[in-house]
XYZ file of C-alpha atoms in Angstrom:
538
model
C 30.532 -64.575 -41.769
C 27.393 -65.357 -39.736
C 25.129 -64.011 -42.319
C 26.713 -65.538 -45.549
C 26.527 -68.930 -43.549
C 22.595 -68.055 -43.099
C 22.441 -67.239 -46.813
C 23.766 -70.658 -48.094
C 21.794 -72.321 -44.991
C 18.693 -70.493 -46.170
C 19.144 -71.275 -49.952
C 19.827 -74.996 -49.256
C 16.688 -75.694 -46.731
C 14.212 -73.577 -48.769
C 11.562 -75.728 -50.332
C 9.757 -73.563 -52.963
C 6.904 -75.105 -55.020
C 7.207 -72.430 -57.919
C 3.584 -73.647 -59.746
C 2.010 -71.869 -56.558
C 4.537 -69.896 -54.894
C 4.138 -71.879 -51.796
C 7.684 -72.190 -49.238
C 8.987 -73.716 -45.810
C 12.052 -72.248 -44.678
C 13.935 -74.432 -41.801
C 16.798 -72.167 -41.985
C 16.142 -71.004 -38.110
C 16.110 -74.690 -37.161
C 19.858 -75.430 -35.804
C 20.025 -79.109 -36.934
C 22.423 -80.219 -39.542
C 22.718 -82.573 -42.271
C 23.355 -85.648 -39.870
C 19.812 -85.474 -37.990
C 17.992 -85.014 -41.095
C 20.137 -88.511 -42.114
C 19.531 -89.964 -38.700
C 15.619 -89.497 -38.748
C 15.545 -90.612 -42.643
C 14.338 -94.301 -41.742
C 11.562 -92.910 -39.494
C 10.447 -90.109 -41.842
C 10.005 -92.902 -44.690
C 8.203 -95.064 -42.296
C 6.072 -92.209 -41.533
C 5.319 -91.497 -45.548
C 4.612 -95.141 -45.968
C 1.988 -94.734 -43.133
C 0.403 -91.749 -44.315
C 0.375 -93.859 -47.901
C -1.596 -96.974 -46.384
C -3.718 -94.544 -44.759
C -4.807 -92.596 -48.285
C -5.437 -96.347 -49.235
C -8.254 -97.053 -46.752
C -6.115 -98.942 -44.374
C -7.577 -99.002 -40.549
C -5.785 -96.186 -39.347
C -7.640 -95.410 -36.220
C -7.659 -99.040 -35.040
C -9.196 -98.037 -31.013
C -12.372 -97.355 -33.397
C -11.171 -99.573 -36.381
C -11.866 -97.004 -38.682
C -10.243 -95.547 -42.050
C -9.502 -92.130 -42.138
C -10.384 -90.492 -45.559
C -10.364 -86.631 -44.931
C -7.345 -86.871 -47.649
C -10.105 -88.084 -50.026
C -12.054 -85.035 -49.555
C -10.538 -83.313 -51.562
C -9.474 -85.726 -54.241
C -11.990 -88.366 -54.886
C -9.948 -90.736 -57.117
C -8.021 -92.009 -54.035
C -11.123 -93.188 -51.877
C -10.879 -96.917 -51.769
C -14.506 -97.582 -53.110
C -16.947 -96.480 -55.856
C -19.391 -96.106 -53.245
C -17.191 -93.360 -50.870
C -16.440 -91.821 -54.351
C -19.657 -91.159 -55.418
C -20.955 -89.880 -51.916
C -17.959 -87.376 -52.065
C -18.619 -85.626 -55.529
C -22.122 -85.906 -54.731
C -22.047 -84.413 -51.795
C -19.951 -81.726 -53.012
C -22.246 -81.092 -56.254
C -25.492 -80.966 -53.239
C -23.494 -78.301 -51.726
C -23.262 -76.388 -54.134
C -26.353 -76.599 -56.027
C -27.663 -75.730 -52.381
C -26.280 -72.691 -52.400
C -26.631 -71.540 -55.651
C -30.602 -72.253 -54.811
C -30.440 -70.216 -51.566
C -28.654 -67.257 -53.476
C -30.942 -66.916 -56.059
C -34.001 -66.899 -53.928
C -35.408 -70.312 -55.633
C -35.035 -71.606 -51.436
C -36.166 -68.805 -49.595
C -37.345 -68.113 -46.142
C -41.269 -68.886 -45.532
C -42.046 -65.326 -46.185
C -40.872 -65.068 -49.327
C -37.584 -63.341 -49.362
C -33.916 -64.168 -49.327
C -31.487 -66.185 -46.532
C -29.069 -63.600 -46.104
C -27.461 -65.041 -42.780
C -26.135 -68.119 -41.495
C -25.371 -69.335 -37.420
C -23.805 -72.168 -37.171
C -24.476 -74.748 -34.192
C -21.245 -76.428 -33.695
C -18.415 -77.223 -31.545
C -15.100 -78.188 -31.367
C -13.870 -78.690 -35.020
C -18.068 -78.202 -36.292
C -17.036 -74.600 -35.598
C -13.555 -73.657 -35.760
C -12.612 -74.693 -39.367
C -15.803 -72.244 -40.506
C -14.666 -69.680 -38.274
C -11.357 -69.361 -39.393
C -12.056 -70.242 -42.595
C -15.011 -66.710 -42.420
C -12.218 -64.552 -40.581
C -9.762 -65.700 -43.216
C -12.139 -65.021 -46.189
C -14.988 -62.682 -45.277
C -16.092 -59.963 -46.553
C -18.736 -57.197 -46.285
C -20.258 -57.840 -49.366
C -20.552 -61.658 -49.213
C -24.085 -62.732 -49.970
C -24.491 -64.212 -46.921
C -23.018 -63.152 -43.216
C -22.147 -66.008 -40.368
C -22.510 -66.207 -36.824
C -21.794 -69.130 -34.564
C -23.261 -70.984 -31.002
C -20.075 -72.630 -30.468
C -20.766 -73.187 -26.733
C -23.220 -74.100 -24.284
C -22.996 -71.051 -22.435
C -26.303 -69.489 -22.677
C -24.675 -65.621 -21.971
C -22.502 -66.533 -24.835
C -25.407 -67.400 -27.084
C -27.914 -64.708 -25.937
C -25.423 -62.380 -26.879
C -25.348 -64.096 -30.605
C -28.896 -64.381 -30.376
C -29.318 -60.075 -29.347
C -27.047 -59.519 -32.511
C -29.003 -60.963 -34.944
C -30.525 -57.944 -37.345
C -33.359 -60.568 -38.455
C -33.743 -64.081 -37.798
C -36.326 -64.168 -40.609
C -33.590 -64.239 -42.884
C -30.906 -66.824 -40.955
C -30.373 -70.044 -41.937
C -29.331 -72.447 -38.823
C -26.859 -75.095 -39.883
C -26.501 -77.580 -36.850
C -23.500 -79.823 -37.125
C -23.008 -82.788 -35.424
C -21.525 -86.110 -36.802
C -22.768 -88.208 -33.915
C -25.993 -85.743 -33.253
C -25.107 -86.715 -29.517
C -22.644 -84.064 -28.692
C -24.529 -82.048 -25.843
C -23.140 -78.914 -26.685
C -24.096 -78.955 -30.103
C -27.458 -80.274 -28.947
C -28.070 -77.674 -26.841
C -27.461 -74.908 -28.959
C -29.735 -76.886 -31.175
C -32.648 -76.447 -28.086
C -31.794 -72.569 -27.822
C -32.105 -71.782 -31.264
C -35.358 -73.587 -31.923
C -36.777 -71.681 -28.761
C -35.497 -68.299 -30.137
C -37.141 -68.993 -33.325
C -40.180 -70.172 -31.693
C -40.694 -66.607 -29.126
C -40.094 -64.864 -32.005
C -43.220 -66.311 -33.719
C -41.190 -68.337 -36.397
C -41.482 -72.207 -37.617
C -38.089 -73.212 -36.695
C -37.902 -76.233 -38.909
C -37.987 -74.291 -42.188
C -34.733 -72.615 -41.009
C -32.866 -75.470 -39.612
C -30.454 -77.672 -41.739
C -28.498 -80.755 -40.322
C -25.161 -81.872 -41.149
C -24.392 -85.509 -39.308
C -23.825 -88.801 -39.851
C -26.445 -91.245 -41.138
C -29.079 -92.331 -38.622
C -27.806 -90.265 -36.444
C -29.980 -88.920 -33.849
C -29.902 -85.443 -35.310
C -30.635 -87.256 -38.500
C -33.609 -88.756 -37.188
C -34.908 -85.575 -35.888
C -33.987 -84.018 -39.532
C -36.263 -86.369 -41.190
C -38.858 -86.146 -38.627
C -39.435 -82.551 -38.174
C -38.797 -82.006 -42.372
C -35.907 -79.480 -41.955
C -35.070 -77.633 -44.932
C -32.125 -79.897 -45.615
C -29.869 -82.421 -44.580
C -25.730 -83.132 -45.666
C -23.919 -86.240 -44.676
C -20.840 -86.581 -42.290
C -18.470 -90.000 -42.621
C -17.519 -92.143 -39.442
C -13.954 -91.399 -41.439
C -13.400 -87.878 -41.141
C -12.837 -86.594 -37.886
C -14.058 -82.948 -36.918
C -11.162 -81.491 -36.123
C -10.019 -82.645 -40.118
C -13.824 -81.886 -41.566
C -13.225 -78.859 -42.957
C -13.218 -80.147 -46.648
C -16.608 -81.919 -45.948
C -19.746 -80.181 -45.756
C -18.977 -79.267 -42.158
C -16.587 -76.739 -43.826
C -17.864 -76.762 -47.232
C -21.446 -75.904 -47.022
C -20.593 -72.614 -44.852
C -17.816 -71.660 -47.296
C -20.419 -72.277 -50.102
C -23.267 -70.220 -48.846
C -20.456 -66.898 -47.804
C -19.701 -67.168 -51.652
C -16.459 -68.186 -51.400
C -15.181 -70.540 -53.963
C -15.082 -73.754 -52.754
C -13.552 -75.596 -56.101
C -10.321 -73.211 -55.062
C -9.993 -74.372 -51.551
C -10.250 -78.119 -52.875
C -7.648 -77.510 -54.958
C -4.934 -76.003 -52.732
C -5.648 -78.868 -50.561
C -5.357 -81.372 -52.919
C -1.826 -79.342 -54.333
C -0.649 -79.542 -51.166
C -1.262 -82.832 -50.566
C 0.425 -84.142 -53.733
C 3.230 -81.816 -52.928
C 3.928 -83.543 -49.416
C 3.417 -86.742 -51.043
C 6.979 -86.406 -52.515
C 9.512 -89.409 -50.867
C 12.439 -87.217 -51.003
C 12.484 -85.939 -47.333
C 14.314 -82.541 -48.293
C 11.769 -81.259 -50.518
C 8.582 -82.560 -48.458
C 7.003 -79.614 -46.775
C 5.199 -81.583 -44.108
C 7.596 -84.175 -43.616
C 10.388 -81.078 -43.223
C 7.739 -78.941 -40.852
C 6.930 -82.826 -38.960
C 10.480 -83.515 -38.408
C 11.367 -79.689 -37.727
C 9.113 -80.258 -34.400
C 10.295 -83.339 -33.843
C 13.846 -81.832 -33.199
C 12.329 -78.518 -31.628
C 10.695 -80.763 -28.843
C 12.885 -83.354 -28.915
C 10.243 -85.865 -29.940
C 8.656 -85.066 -26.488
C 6.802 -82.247 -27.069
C 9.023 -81.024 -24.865
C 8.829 -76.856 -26.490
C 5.483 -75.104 -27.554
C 4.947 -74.163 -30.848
C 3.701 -70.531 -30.824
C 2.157 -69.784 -34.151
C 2.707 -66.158 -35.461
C 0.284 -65.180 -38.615
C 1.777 -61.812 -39.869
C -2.262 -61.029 -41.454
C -4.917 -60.675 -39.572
C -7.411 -62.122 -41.524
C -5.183 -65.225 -39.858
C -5.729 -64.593 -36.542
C -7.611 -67.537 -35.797
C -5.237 -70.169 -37.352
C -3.480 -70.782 -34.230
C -6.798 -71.103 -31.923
C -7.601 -73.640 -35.126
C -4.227 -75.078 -35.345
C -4.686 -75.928 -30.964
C -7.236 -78.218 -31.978
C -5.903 -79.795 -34.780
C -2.574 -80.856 -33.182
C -3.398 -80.866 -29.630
C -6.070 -83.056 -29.997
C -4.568 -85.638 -32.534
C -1.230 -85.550 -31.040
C -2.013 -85.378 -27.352
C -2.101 -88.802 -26.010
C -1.129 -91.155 -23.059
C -0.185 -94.058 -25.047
C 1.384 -95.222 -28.204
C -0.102 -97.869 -30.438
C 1.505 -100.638 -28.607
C -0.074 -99.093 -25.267
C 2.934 -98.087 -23.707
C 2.433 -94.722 -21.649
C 4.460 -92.378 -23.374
C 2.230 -88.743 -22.507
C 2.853 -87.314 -26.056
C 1.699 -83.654 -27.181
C 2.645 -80.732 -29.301
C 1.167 -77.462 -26.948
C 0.232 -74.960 -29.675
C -0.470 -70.783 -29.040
C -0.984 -67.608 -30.589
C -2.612 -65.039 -31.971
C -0.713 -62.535 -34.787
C 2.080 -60.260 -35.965
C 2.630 -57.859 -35.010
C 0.183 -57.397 -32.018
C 2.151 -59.989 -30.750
C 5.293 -58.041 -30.343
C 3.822 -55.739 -27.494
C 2.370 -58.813 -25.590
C 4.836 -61.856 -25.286
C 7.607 -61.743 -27.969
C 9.477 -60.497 -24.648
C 9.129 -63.307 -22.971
C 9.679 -64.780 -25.947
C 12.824 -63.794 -26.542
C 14.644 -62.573 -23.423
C 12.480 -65.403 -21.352
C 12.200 -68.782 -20.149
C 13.019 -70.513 -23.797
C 10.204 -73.533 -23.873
C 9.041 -72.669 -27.383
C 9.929 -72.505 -30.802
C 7.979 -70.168 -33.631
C 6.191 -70.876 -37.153
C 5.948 -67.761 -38.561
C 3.145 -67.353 -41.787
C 4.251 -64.785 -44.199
C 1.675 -63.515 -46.689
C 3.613 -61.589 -49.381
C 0.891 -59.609 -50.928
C -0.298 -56.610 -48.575
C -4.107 -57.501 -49.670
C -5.419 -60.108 -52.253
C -6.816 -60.254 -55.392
C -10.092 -61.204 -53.666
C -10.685 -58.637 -51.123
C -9.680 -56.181 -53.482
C -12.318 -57.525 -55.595
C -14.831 -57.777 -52.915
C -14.331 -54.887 -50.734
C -14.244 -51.787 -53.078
C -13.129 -49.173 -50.998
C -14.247 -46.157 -54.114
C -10.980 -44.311 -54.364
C -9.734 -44.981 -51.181
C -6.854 -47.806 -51.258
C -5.172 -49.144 -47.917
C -2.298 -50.168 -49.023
C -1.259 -47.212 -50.895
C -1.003 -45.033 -47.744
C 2.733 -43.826 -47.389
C 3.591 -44.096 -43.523
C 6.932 -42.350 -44.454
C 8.464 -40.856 -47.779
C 8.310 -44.492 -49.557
C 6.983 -46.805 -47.207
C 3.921 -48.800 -46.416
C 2.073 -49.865 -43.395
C 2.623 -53.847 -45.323
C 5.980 -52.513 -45.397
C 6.003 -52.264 -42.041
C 4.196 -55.209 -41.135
C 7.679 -56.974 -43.300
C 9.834 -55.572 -41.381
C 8.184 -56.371 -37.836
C 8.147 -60.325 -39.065
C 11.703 -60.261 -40.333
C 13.056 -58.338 -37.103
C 11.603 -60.564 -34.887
C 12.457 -63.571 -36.467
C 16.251 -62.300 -36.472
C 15.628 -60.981 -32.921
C 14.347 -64.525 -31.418
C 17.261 -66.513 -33.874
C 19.933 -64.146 -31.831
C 18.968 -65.564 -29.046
C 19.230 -69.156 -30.048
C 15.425 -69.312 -30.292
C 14.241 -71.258 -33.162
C 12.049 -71.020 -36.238
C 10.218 -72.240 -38.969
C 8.404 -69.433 -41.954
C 5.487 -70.725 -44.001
C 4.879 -68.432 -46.813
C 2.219 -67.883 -49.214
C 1.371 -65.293 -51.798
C -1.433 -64.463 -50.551
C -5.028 -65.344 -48.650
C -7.531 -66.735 -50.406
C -9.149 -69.545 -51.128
C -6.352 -71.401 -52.380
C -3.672 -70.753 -49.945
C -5.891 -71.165 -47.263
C -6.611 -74.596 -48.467
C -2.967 -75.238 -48.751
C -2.309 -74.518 -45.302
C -5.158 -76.242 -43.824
C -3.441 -79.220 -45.439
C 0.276 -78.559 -45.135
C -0.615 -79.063 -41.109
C -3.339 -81.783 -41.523
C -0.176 -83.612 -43.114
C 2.430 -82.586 -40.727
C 0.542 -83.559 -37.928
C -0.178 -87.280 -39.451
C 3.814 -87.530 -39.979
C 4.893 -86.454 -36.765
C 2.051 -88.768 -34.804
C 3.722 -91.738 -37.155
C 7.253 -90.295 -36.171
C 6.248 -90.416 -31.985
C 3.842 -93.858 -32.342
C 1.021 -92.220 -31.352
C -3.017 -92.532 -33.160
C -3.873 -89.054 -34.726
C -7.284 -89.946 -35.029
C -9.256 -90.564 -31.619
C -9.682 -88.418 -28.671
C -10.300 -90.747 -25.751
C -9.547 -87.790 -23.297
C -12.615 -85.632 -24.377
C -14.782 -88.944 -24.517
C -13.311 -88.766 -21.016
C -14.275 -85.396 -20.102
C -18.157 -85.995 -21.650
C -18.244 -88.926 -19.339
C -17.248 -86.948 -16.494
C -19.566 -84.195 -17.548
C -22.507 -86.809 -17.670
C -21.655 -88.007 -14.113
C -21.868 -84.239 -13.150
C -25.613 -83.788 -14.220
C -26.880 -87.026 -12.728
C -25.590 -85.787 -9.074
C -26.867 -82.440 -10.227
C -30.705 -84.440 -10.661
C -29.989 -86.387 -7.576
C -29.513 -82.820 -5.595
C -32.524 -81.634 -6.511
C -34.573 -84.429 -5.582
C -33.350 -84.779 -1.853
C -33.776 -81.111 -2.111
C -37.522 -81.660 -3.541
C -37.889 -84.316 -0.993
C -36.718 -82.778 2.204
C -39.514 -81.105 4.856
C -37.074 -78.024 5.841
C -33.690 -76.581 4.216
C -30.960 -78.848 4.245
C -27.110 -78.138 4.966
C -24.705 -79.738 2.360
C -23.767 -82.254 4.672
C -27.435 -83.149 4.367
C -27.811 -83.006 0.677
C -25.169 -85.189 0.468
C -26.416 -87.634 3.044
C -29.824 -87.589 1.740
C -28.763 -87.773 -2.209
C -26.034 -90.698 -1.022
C -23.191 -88.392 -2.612
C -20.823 -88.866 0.332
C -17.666 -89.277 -2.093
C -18.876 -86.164 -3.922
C -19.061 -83.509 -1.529
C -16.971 -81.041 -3.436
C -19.136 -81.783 -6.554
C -22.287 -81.032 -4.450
C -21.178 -77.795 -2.991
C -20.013 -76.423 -6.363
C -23.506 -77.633 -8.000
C -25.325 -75.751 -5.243
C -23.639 -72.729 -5.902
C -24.447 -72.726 -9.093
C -27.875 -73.259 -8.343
C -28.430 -70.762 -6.404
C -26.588 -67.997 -8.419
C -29.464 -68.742 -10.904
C -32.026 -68.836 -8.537
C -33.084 -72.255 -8.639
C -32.314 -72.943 -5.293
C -32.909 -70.853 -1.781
C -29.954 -70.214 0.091
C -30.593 -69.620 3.816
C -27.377 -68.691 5.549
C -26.149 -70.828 9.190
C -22.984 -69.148 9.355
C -20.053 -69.829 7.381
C -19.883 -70.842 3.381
C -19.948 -74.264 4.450
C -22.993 -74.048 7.050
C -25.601 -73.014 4.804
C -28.478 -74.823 4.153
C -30.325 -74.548 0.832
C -33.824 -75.153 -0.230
C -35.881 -75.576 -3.703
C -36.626 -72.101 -5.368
């Protein structure tokens, strides 16, 4: 009886676009018919939002900007010839770009071919190309990717070690405000690894930022090998459909026409006003209930592939960031947020689909099913000779894909037992196109469900916070070294921070000075405890 009812439940709340094969299936979500009726008035609020928005209203009004990333993938909509133009331009620059750096007609100042990329980026600069790469790759792209995606010099000397010949790497540093330190450094390192090893940095380097930026500036100054716009109206953690996203994709080979065009399915797909058969208004409303518009249950994102590993470390940024925030738009403290983890199926199921299931319950699961076992395009692009993957029997009959089936389905039934709740995305299979589509299927979601909680999407005044903070850091960092510079013997803490005037920062201070002197740039010269040594310059 339980499993017919889940039949006709399933059959009812399955959206299936047939052109692409696309579905959402809320069947695992226990609401009925009378919540989707109650939240009808707030879900066609939330589409009539999402419409002003594509119409170049001021949607981010703390920075009274419009937010256009919709337009990035279909033109048309942008409210002005001029943002029209700069889009298909830019596109056709991309592009042409590429093709030029494939066929050798831009090549590196010795003569031969770009056959590697790292990208100097952060935040959204980085993770849309990195999941986009892990989702895509291949080994027989025509050009390979690495990333600085940090400022943590360990991190990119070990980037910097693995690089077979820099000769050959293009650098693509993207920043859209050229300030972003992180970015900047990684900037710094690179140039100074191309510089020891006896290379003219600037003929590597290309920028992508915003206008008059200062990383534009130093662009133009130094003559890098190229430069590609970013808009004040596409955020970074929604850039992937600019060059941010584009111009990476371009230069791996990967079709970049396809992944515009899944988007821009998807998007007129979730345009629909019928509330039933919108994907992202359905997968919006579906966390809505799962949280009860509090965020109030994590949404653990299980990719059964692994080239889609990454979407839920790309997914943390996407909704965390637009959807975490201490006030609504009428500046009442509300503490919204959506926490978002995970990794894949079915590693997953021998690390915390116990817990999971048998544990505290303060989740609920979106499950990605990818029907085909391996796509048309790594088939195509990673020829294996006479050796095929997916036609290794496991058992009389069965595949490992079967298998990988099977793990999904059990432990969606296994967690739905247990009154833990679900939502399964589904798409034939990865490539350019479906990943496209589901870059957009959650761009959209997470603009309905900020609409559905009051909240702006498209600012981030906690990580301007945390650059401030950052900032404040470094100045008591130069102030430390000064007194230190300044003082006739070794000082104790106590007497950095008396002589630096830091005496509401004493924490701060003693954490700089370790630091310091764990890279020996300042002497430690022990008194007795932790707390009673006294430091001097290296």
């Amino acid at each position: 009886m339980v499993a017919r009812g889940l039949w006709e439940r399933f059959k009812e709340r399955l959206v299936y676009d047939e052109s692409s094969g696309f579905s959402l299936d809320t069947s695992r979500l226990t609401y009925d018919d009378a919540y989707l009726s109650r939240m009808e008035p707030a879900a066609q609020r939330a589409l009539a939002s999402m419409r002003e928005l594509e119409r170049g209203s001021i949607a981010n009004p703390d920075e009274n900007r419009m937010v256009g990333h919709y337009w990035l993938r279909a033109p048309r909509l942008a409210p002005t010839e001029e943002l029209r133009e700069s889009i298909v331009t830019t596109v056709k620059d991309i592009k042409t770009f590429a093709d030029r750096v494939h066929s050798g007609a831009i090549k590196t100042p010795a003569g031969g071919k770009f056959t590697h990329i790292l990208v100097v980026g952060i935040g959204g600069s980085a993770l849309g190309p990195q999941f986009v790469n892990q989702a895509l790759g291949s080994a027989s792209d025509p050009m390979t990717i690495s990333f600085f995606d940090n400022t943590d010099p360990d991190g990119m000397g070990k980037v910097v070690a693995a690089l077979r010949d820099m000769s050959s790497t293009l650098v693509i540093v993207i920043s859209k405000s050229g300030g972003t330190k992180e970015t900047r450094n990684g900037q710094l390192v690179a140039k100074a690894a191309w510089q020891a090893a006896g290379l003219e940095y600037r003929d590597y380097f290309v920028a992508v930022t915003g206008e008059g930026s200062e990383l534009d500036k130093t662009a133009i100054s130094e003559k890098w090998l190229a430069r590609f716009p970013m808009w004040d109206w596409v955020g970074g953690r929604t850039s992937e459909f600019s060059a941010v996203g584009l111009l990476p994709m371009a230069l791996q080979g990967f079709d970049i026409e396809a992944v515009l065009k899944g988007a821009a399915d998807m998007d007129t797909l979730t345009r629909g006003e019928v509330t039933k058969r919108n994907p992202a208004a359905l997968l919006a409303l579906g966390w809505y209930h799962c949280g009860c518009g509090r965020g109030g249950k994590d949404m653990v994102v299980l990719p059964y592939k692994d080239r889609l590993e990454l979407f839920s470390k790309y997914l943390q940024q996407l909704v965390m960031e637009s959807l975490g925030k201490e006030r609504d738009l009428e500046g009442k403290v509300v503490n919204q947020g959506l926490a978002v983890y995970g990794n894949k199926g079915s590693t997953d199921q021998h690390a915390y689909v116990q817990q999971l299931r048998d544990g505290v319950h303060n989740f609920f699961a979106v499950f990605i099913e990818v029907l085909r076992d391996r796509s048309t395009r790594t088939i195509q692009r990673e020829s294996l000779g006479d050796f095929s993957t997916e036609r290794v029997e496991v058992e009389p009959g069965i595949y490992s894909g079967d298998y990988l089936t099977g793990f999904y389905l059990g432990t969606r039934q296994a967690l739905f037992e247990k009154g833990r709740e679900s939502i399964t995305v589904t798409v034939p299979e990865v490539n350019e196109y479906y990943v496209g589509m589901l870059i957009a299927l959650f761009e959209r979601a997470v603009g309905i469900y900020a609409s559905l909680v009051n909240v702006n999407a498209y600012h981030q005044p906690g990580v301007e916070a945390g650059k401030k903070a950052a900032a404040t850091v470094l100045q008591i960092q130069s102030k430390v070294m000064s007194s230190l510079k300044a003082a006739r013997e070794p000082l104790s803490l106590e007497g950095v921070v008396a002589a630096a005037n830091l005496e509401d920062s004493s924490e701060t201070v003693f954490k700089i000075l370790r630091h310091l002197a764990a890279n020996g740039r300042v002497k430690v010269i022990s008194r007795g405890t932790l707390f009673e040594d006294r430091y001097a310059t290296a």
